[in-house]
Amino acid sequence: GFFMKRVMKKAGADVPSADRISLLRDADGDGIAETHTEFMTGLYSPFGMTLIGDTFYIANADAIVTVPYVDGETHITAQPESFFALPGGPINHHWTKNIISSPEGSKIYAAVGSNSNIAENGIEAEQGRAAIWEIDVATAEGHVMATGLRNPVGMDIDLATGTLFTVVNERDELGDNLVPDYLTSVKQGAFYGWPFSYFGQNVDPRVEPQKPDLVASAISPDYALGSHTASLGLDLTSGSTGAIATQFGEGAFIGQHGSWNRKPRSGYKVIFVPFAGGMPSGEPQTVLDDFMTEDTAHGRPVGVLLDQSGGLLVADDVGNRIWRVTTAN
């Protein structure tokens, strides 16, 4: 843990949360935000956000909270109300909690990472974690949809098929080339291996006690993204008609935050994974790169999002920038 923190700091990953949501508004559609305000403050390491009707849902590090939303506002002063508790402290190893809503707005999906690398803090500390939750908006009642997902962060729904996809960061300390992070469809009630196995039924011998019966049920993910790429952001082109989506076609944009524990470094870029028949198929394409100079990271892509005017927005939490990628003229 000591060396992990030192290396993460060198890689630019050891940055405290600002505990706020910033608003960047591009009113004239030229790809540059003229308005920059503190939209909400006093939050607890907020990460995921989704808007359903006139209610704004925010995923803090330990719970989903809500505030009323008024179109055009540049600052919200309303006190957040609790909506759904998520696994949190006291350790809260993977603190980022992402949320998305179903297309019709009746469900919220919440991604909750594990509380450790391979359950070394005890399996009791992993209750409700390494999982994606499905929450009913009307009743605020939820259940675990899928488990064994070490650190799922980016999520999106294919509007053509209704399939939920996620990108998952896998475990560390098995060497430079294990274990691949991955992109996968998420099936109701499925188990994806963590911590007992990886990429299906490949047993991790470090985990005790073993659970062979559970490992036998582990599902292999759909698409490997390379080891230690820290793939965090995900946005499918399904339902998008902008220039970038049209140029790349059916598939997924993925933000790869980059490794802190691999030589040579991997990730530190945005890629596109093509789809065929609603599933990932074919070699990934690099969309945005060159964030590294020798062993120094000048940028680390996290979230990716297709905007309404046809560009791809990329949140970079080391460069402290939001980049916008457009098609070549």
Short mmCIF file of C-alpha atoms in Angstrom, two decimals:
data_model
loop_
_atom_site.label_atom_id
_atom_site.label_comp_id
_atom_site.label_asym_id
_atom_site.label_seq_id
_atom_site.Cartn_x
_atom_site.Cartn_y
_atom_site.Cartn_z
CA GLY A 1 0.00 0.00 0.00
CA PHE A 2 2.86 2.41 0.81
CA PHE A 3 4.56 1.88 -2.54
CA MET A 4 1.22 1.97 -4.38
CA LYS A 5 0.54 5.46 -3.00
CA ARG A 6 4.00 6.69 -3.96
CA VAL A 7 3.73 5.39 -7.52
CA MET A 8 0.15 6.66 -7.92
CA LYS A 9 1.28 10.13 -6.80
CA LYS A 10 4.06 10.08 -9.39
CA ALA A 11 1.55 9.02 -12.05
CA GLY A 12 -0.72 11.93 -11.11
CA ALA A 13 -3.43 9.79 -9.50
CA ASP A 14 -3.16 11.08 -5.93
CA VAL A 15 -5.42 14.12 -6.13
CA PRO A 16 -8.09 14.97 -3.51
CA SER A 17 -11.68 15.48 -4.55
CA ALA A 18 -12.97 19.05 -4.91
CA ASP A 19 -16.35 17.86 -3.51
CA ARG A 20 -18.21 19.91 -6.11
CA ILE A 21 -19.88 19.78 -9.50
CA SER A 22 -18.79 22.36 -12.07
CA LEU A 23 -21.01 23.63 -14.87
CA LEU A 24 -19.45 24.25 -18.28
CA ARG A 25 -21.96 25.64 -20.76
CA ASP A 26 -21.37 26.10 -24.50
CA ALA A 27 -24.30 28.33 -25.42
CA ASP A 28 -23.32 29.07 -29.02
CA GLY A 29 -22.29 25.52 -29.93
CA ASP A 30 -18.76 26.33 -31.04
CA GLY A 31 -17.20 23.66 -28.83
CA ILE A 32 -15.84 26.09 -26.21
CA ALA A 33 -17.60 26.69 -22.89
CA GLU A 34 -18.27 30.38 -22.22
CA THR A 35 -19.87 29.72 -18.81
CA HIS A 36 -17.97 28.12 -15.93
CA THR A 37 -19.67 28.09 -12.53
CA GLU A 38 -19.70 26.05 -9.35
CA PHE A 39 -22.95 24.22 -9.95
CA MET A 40 -23.03 22.47 -6.55
CA THR A 41 -20.65 22.47 -3.59
CA GLY A 42 -20.42 20.67 -0.26
CA LEU A 43 -20.78 17.20 -1.75
CA TYR A 44 -18.84 14.06 -0.81
CA SER A 45 -16.53 13.04 -3.68
CA PRO A 46 -19.31 13.15 -6.30
CA PHE A 47 -18.74 11.13 -9.46
CA GLY A 48 -21.86 9.88 -11.28
CA MET A 49 -24.72 12.17 -12.32
CA THR A 50 -27.98 11.66 -14.17
CA LEU A 51 -31.06 13.78 -14.84
CA ILE A 52 -34.54 12.24 -14.82
CA GLY A 53 -37.30 14.75 -15.48
CA ASP A 54 -36.79 17.64 -13.08
CA THR A 55 -34.77 15.61 -10.55
CA PHE A 56 -30.97 15.63 -10.57
CA TYR A 57 -29.38 12.46 -9.15
CA ILE A 58 -25.80 12.62 -7.83
CA ALA A 59 -23.64 9.66 -6.76
CA ASN A 60 -21.57 10.66 -3.75
CA ALA A 61 -18.92 8.25 -2.46
CA ASP A 62 -21.44 6.61 -0.12
CA ALA A 63 -24.93 7.39 -1.42
CA ILE A 64 -27.11 8.68 -4.23
CA VAL A 65 -28.68 12.03 -3.39
CA THR A 66 -31.15 14.23 -5.27
CA VAL A 67 -31.92 17.89 -5.78
CA PRO A 68 -34.60 19.64 -7.87
CA TYR A 69 -33.37 20.72 -11.29
CA VAL A 70 -34.47 23.85 -13.16
CA ASP A 71 -33.38 24.15 -16.77
CA GLY A 72 -31.00 27.07 -17.28
CA GLU A 73 -29.77 27.30 -13.69
CA THR A 74 -26.06 27.95 -13.18
CA HIS A 75 -25.97 27.21 -9.45
CA ILE A 76 -28.00 24.95 -7.17
CA THR A 77 -28.35 25.87 -3.51
CA ALA A 78 -30.96 23.25 -2.55
CA GLN A 79 -29.95 20.85 0.20
CA PRO A 80 -29.43 17.34 -1.26
CA GLU A 81 -31.87 14.68 -0.09
CA SER A 82 -30.87 11.06 0.43
CA PHE A 83 -32.22 8.67 -2.21
CA PHE A 84 -30.28 5.40 -1.93
CA ALA A 85 -27.39 4.36 0.32
CA LEU A 86 -24.35 2.82 -1.38
CA PRO A 87 -21.50 0.86 0.23
CA GLY A 88 -19.00 3.35 1.60
CA GLY A 89 -16.49 3.61 4.45
CA PRO A 90 -14.59 3.21 6.54
CA ILE A 91 -12.15 1.88 3.92
CA ASN A 92 -14.00 2.75 0.68
CA HIS A 93 -11.07 1.58 -1.48
CA HIS A 94 -12.76 2.20 -4.85
CA TRP A 95 -14.71 5.32 -3.91
CA THR A 96 -15.98 6.34 -7.37
CA LYS A 97 -19.68 5.56 -7.66
CA ASN A 98 -21.11 5.97 -11.15
CA ILE A 99 -24.79 6.05 -12.07
CA ILE A 100 -26.81 6.06 -15.29
CA SER A 101 -30.55 5.89 -15.88
CA SER A 102 -32.51 3.58 -18.15
CA PRO A 103 -33.78 5.22 -21.36
CA GLU A 104 -37.32 5.61 -20.03
CA GLY A 105 -36.10 6.85 -16.63
CA SER A 106 -37.62 4.13 -14.46
CA LYS A 107 -34.34 2.55 -13.30
CA ILE A 108 -30.95 3.77 -12.10
CA TYR A 109 -27.87 1.60 -12.41
CA ALA A 110 -25.08 2.18 -9.88
CA ALA A 111 -21.54 0.85 -10.24
CA VAL A 112 -19.73 0.07 -6.97
CA GLY A 113 -16.08 -1.06 -6.95
CA SER A 114 -14.45 -3.49 -4.53
CA ASN A 115 -13.03 -2.49 -1.16
CA SER A 116 -9.63 -4.05 -1.91
CA ASN A 117 -7.47 -5.64 -4.58
CA ILE A 118 -8.42 -9.30 -3.94
CA ALA A 119 -10.57 -9.18 -0.77
CA GLU A 120 -7.50 -8.95 1.48
CA ASN A 121 -9.57 -6.86 3.91
CA GLY A 122 -11.95 -9.78 4.38
CA ILE A 123 -14.98 -10.77 2.35
CA GLU A 124 -17.23 -9.09 4.93
CA ALA A 125 -15.85 -5.71 3.78
CA GLU A 126 -17.07 -6.49 0.25
CA GLN A 127 -20.79 -6.73 0.94
CA GLY A 128 -22.69 -5.06 -1.90
CA ARG A 129 -19.44 -4.17 -3.66
CA ALA A 130 -17.69 -5.26 -6.87
CA ALA A 131 -21.18 -5.05 -8.29
CA ILE A 132 -23.73 -3.15 -10.31
CA TRP A 133 -26.97 -2.26 -8.55
CA GLU A 134 -30.37 -1.77 -10.18
CA ILE A 135 -32.59 0.74 -8.37
CA ASP A 136 -36.25 1.46 -9.01
CA VAL A 137 -36.76 5.22 -9.25
CA ALA A 138 -40.39 5.20 -8.08
CA THR A 139 -39.80 3.19 -4.90
CA ALA A 140 -36.08 3.87 -4.24
CA GLU A 141 -35.63 0.14 -3.70
CA GLY A 142 -32.67 -1.66 -5.23
CA HIS A 143 -30.97 -5.01 -5.67
CA VAL A 144 -27.61 -6.24 -6.90
CA MET A 145 -27.88 -6.91 -10.64
CA ALA A 146 -24.46 -8.50 -11.21
CA THR A 147 -21.44 -9.35 -9.04
CA GLY A 148 -17.77 -10.26 -9.37
CA LEU A 149 -16.97 -7.00 -11.22
CA ARG A 150 -13.86 -5.75 -9.39
CA ASN A 151 -14.17 -2.08 -10.30
CA PRO A 152 -16.90 -1.27 -12.83
CA VAL A 153 -16.99 2.46 -13.55
CA GLY A 154 -18.15 3.44 -17.02
CA MET A 155 -21.63 2.23 -18.00
CA ASP A 156 -23.93 2.78 -20.96
CA ILE A 157 -27.01 1.19 -22.48
CA ASP A 158 -27.24 0.16 -26.13
CA LEU A 159 -30.45 1.86 -27.22
CA ALA A 160 -30.92 -0.61 -30.07
CA THR A 161 -30.91 -3.71 -27.86
CA GLY A 162 -31.45 -2.42 -24.31
CA THR A 163 -28.22 -4.14 -23.20
CA LEU A 164 -26.25 -2.61 -20.34
CA PHE A 165 -22.47 -2.48 -20.89
CA THR A 166 -19.68 -1.65 -18.46
CA VAL A 167 -15.89 -1.35 -18.42
CA VAL A 168 -14.11 -3.04 -15.51
CA ASN A 169 -10.69 -2.52 -13.92
CA GLU A 170 -9.22 -5.86 -12.91
CA ARG A 171 -6.84 -6.89 -10.12
CA ASP A 172 -3.18 -5.98 -9.56
CA GLU A 173 0.07 -7.71 -8.55
CA LEU A 174 -0.03 -10.63 -10.99
CA GLY A 175 2.53 -9.04 -13.27
CA ASP A 176 2.62 -6.56 -16.14
CA ASN A 177 0.43 -8.64 -18.44
CA LEU A 178 -2.27 -9.86 -16.06
CA VAL A 179 -5.16 -9.28 -15.59
CA PRO A 180 -6.85 -7.69 -18.64
CA ASP A 181 -9.34 -4.93 -17.95
CA TYR A 182 -12.45 -5.49 -20.02
CA LEU A 183 -15.64 -4.32 -21.68
CA THR A 184 -18.66 -6.53 -21.19
CA SER A 185 -22.41 -6.75 -21.41
CA VAL A 186 -24.02 -7.12 -17.99
CA LYS A 187 -26.47 -9.95 -17.43
CA GLN A 188 -29.03 -10.00 -14.62
CA GLY A 189 -27.82 -12.24 -11.79
CA ALA A 190 -24.46 -13.00 -13.40
CA PHE A 191 -21.15 -13.51 -11.57
CA TYR A 192 -17.94 -12.33 -13.31
CA GLY A 193 -15.30 -13.94 -11.10
CA TRP A 194 -13.84 -11.41 -8.65
CA PRO A 195 -12.06 -12.12 -6.35
CA PHE A 196 -11.88 -15.88 -6.82
CA SER A 197 -11.17 -15.99 -10.54
CA TYR A 198 -10.47 -13.68 -13.47
CA PHE A 199 -11.61 -13.53 -17.08
CA GLY A 200 -14.02 -16.35 -16.49
CA GLN A 201 -12.79 -19.32 -14.54
CA ASN A 202 -9.04 -18.65 -14.26
CA VAL A 203 -8.51 -19.18 -10.53
CA ASP A 204 -6.56 -16.58 -8.53
CA PRO A 205 -4.57 -18.78 -6.11
CA ARG A 206 -3.93 -15.85 -3.74
CA VAL A 207 -7.56 -15.76 -2.57
CA GLU A 208 -8.44 -17.86 0.47
CA PRO A 209 -10.68 -19.67 1.03
CA GLN A 210 -11.40 -20.74 -2.53
CA LYS A 211 -14.97 -21.19 -3.80
CA PRO A 212 -14.85 -23.66 -6.72
CA ASP A 213 -18.63 -23.91 -7.00
CA LEU A 214 -18.92 -20.16 -7.45
CA VAL A 215 -15.98 -20.05 -9.88
CA ALA A 216 -17.72 -22.69 -11.99
CA SER A 217 -20.52 -20.17 -12.59
CA ALA A 218 -18.23 -17.28 -13.54
CA ILE A 219 -18.97 -15.67 -16.91
CA SER A 220 -16.15 -14.63 -19.23
CA PRO A 221 -16.36 -10.94 -20.21
CA ASP A 222 -16.90 -10.01 -23.84
CA TYR A 223 -13.79 -8.02 -24.77
CA ALA A 224 -10.30 -7.60 -23.25
CA LEU A 225 -8.91 -4.04 -23.09
CA GLY A 226 -5.31 -4.76 -22.04
CA SER A 227 -3.82 -5.20 -18.60
CA HIS A 228 -3.70 -2.21 -16.24
CA THR A 229 -5.16 0.24 -18.77
CA ALA A 230 -7.56 1.52 -16.06
CA SER A 231 -10.43 1.82 -18.51
CA LEU A 232 -12.92 4.14 -16.78
CA GLY A 233 -15.10 6.04 -19.25
CA LEU A 234 -17.62 4.48 -21.63
CA ASP A 235 -20.00 5.92 -24.20
CA LEU A 236 -21.71 3.90 -26.93
CA THR A 237 -22.50 5.47 -30.29
CA SER A 238 -25.94 3.82 -30.27
CA GLY A 239 -28.59 6.52 -30.70
CA SER A 240 -26.02 9.22 -31.60
CA THR A 241 -26.13 10.89 -35.01
CA GLY A 242 -23.31 13.43 -34.66
CA ALA A 243 -20.23 13.65 -36.84
CA ILE A 244 -17.91 11.63 -34.59
CA ALA A 245 -20.45 8.83 -34.12
CA THR A 246 -21.12 8.74 -37.85
CA GLN A 247 -17.41 8.59 -38.68
CA PHE A 248 -16.65 5.71 -36.31
CA GLY A 249 -19.91 3.79 -36.65
CA GLU A 250 -21.37 1.27 -34.21
CA GLY A 251 -19.22 0.83 -31.13
CA ALA A 252 -17.89 2.26 -27.88
CA PHE A 253 -15.57 5.12 -26.93
CA ILE A 254 -13.49 4.24 -23.85
CA GLY A 255 -11.34 6.52 -21.68
CA GLN A 256 -8.24 4.73 -20.37
CA HIS A 257 -6.84 6.45 -17.29
CA GLY A 258 -3.58 4.49 -17.51
CA SER A 259 -1.52 2.20 -15.33
CA TRP A 260 0.36 3.14 -12.18
CA ASN A 261 1.88 -0.34 -11.74
CA ARG A 262 2.96 -1.52 -15.19
CA LYS A 263 6.15 -1.23 -17.23
CA PRO A 264 5.87 -0.18 -19.95
CA ARG A 265 2.91 2.07 -19.19
CA SER A 266 -0.42 1.20 -20.79
CA GLY A 267 -3.57 3.23 -21.28
CA TYR A 268 -3.33 7.03 -21.08
CA LYS A 269 -5.53 7.38 -24.16
CA VAL A 270 -9.03 7.22 -25.60
CA ILE A 271 -9.90 4.28 -27.82
CA PHE A 272 -12.84 3.19 -29.93
CA VAL A 273 -14.01 -0.45 -29.92
CA PRO A 274 -16.11 -1.33 -32.99
CA PHE A 275 -19.30 -3.38 -32.57
CA ALA A 276 -20.95 -5.87 -34.88
CA GLY A 277 -24.44 -7.18 -34.19
CA GLY A 278 -24.62 -5.29 -30.92
CA MET A 279 -21.40 -6.76 -29.46
CA PRO A 280 -17.73 -5.67 -29.45
CA SER A 281 -15.88 -7.04 -32.46
CA GLY A 282 -12.56 -6.15 -34.10
CA GLU A 283 -9.39 -4.31 -33.15
CA PRO A 284 -9.57 -1.12 -31.04
CA GLN A 285 -8.75 2.20 -32.69
CA THR A 286 -6.82 5.01 -30.97
CA VAL A 287 -8.81 8.25 -30.86
CA LEU A 288 -6.71 10.47 -28.55
CA ASP A 289 -3.14 9.77 -27.41
CA ASP A 290 0.28 11.25 -26.51
CA PHE A 291 -0.43 12.11 -22.87
CA MET A 292 2.90 10.60 -21.76
CA THR A 293 6.41 12.09 -21.96
CA GLU A 294 8.89 9.38 -20.99
CA ASP A 295 7.58 8.38 -17.53
CA THR A 296 5.56 11.51 -16.82
CA ALA A 297 1.80 11.72 -17.38
CA HIS A 298 0.58 15.13 -18.58
CA GLY A 299 -2.98 13.87 -18.88
CA ARG A 300 -5.14 10.90 -17.89
CA PRO A 301 -8.49 10.44 -19.65
CA VAL A 302 -11.43 9.46 -17.49
CA GLY A 303 -14.98 10.19 -18.65
CA VAL A 304 -15.97 10.25 -22.32
CA LEU A 305 -19.25 11.60 -23.69
CA LEU A 306 -20.64 12.35 -27.13
CA ASP A 307 -22.05 15.88 -27.04
CA GLN A 308 -25.16 17.23 -28.76
CA SER A 309 -23.22 18.99 -31.52
CA GLY A 310 -21.30 15.98 -32.76
CA GLY A 311 -18.03 16.07 -30.78
CA LEU A 312 -16.53 13.76 -28.16
CA LEU A 313 -15.85 15.28 -24.72
CA VAL A 314 -12.98 13.80 -22.70
CA ALA A 315 -12.43 14.59 -19.01
CA ASP A 316 -8.71 14.62 -18.13
CA ASP A 317 -8.15 14.69 -14.36
CA VAL A 318 -4.37 15.23 -14.46
CA GLY A 319 -4.26 17.81 -17.24
CA ASN A 320 -7.24 19.43 -15.46
CA ARG A 321 -8.94 19.83 -18.83
CA ILE A 322 -11.98 18.77 -20.77
CA TRP A 323 -10.90 18.05 -24.33
CA ARG A 324 -13.26 18.04 -27.31
CA VAL A 325 -12.49 15.76 -30.23
CA THR A 326 -14.04 16.50 -33.62
CA THR A 327 -13.81 15.00 -37.08
CA ALA A 328 -11.06 16.09 -39.44
CA ASN A 329 -11.96 18.97 -41.74
#
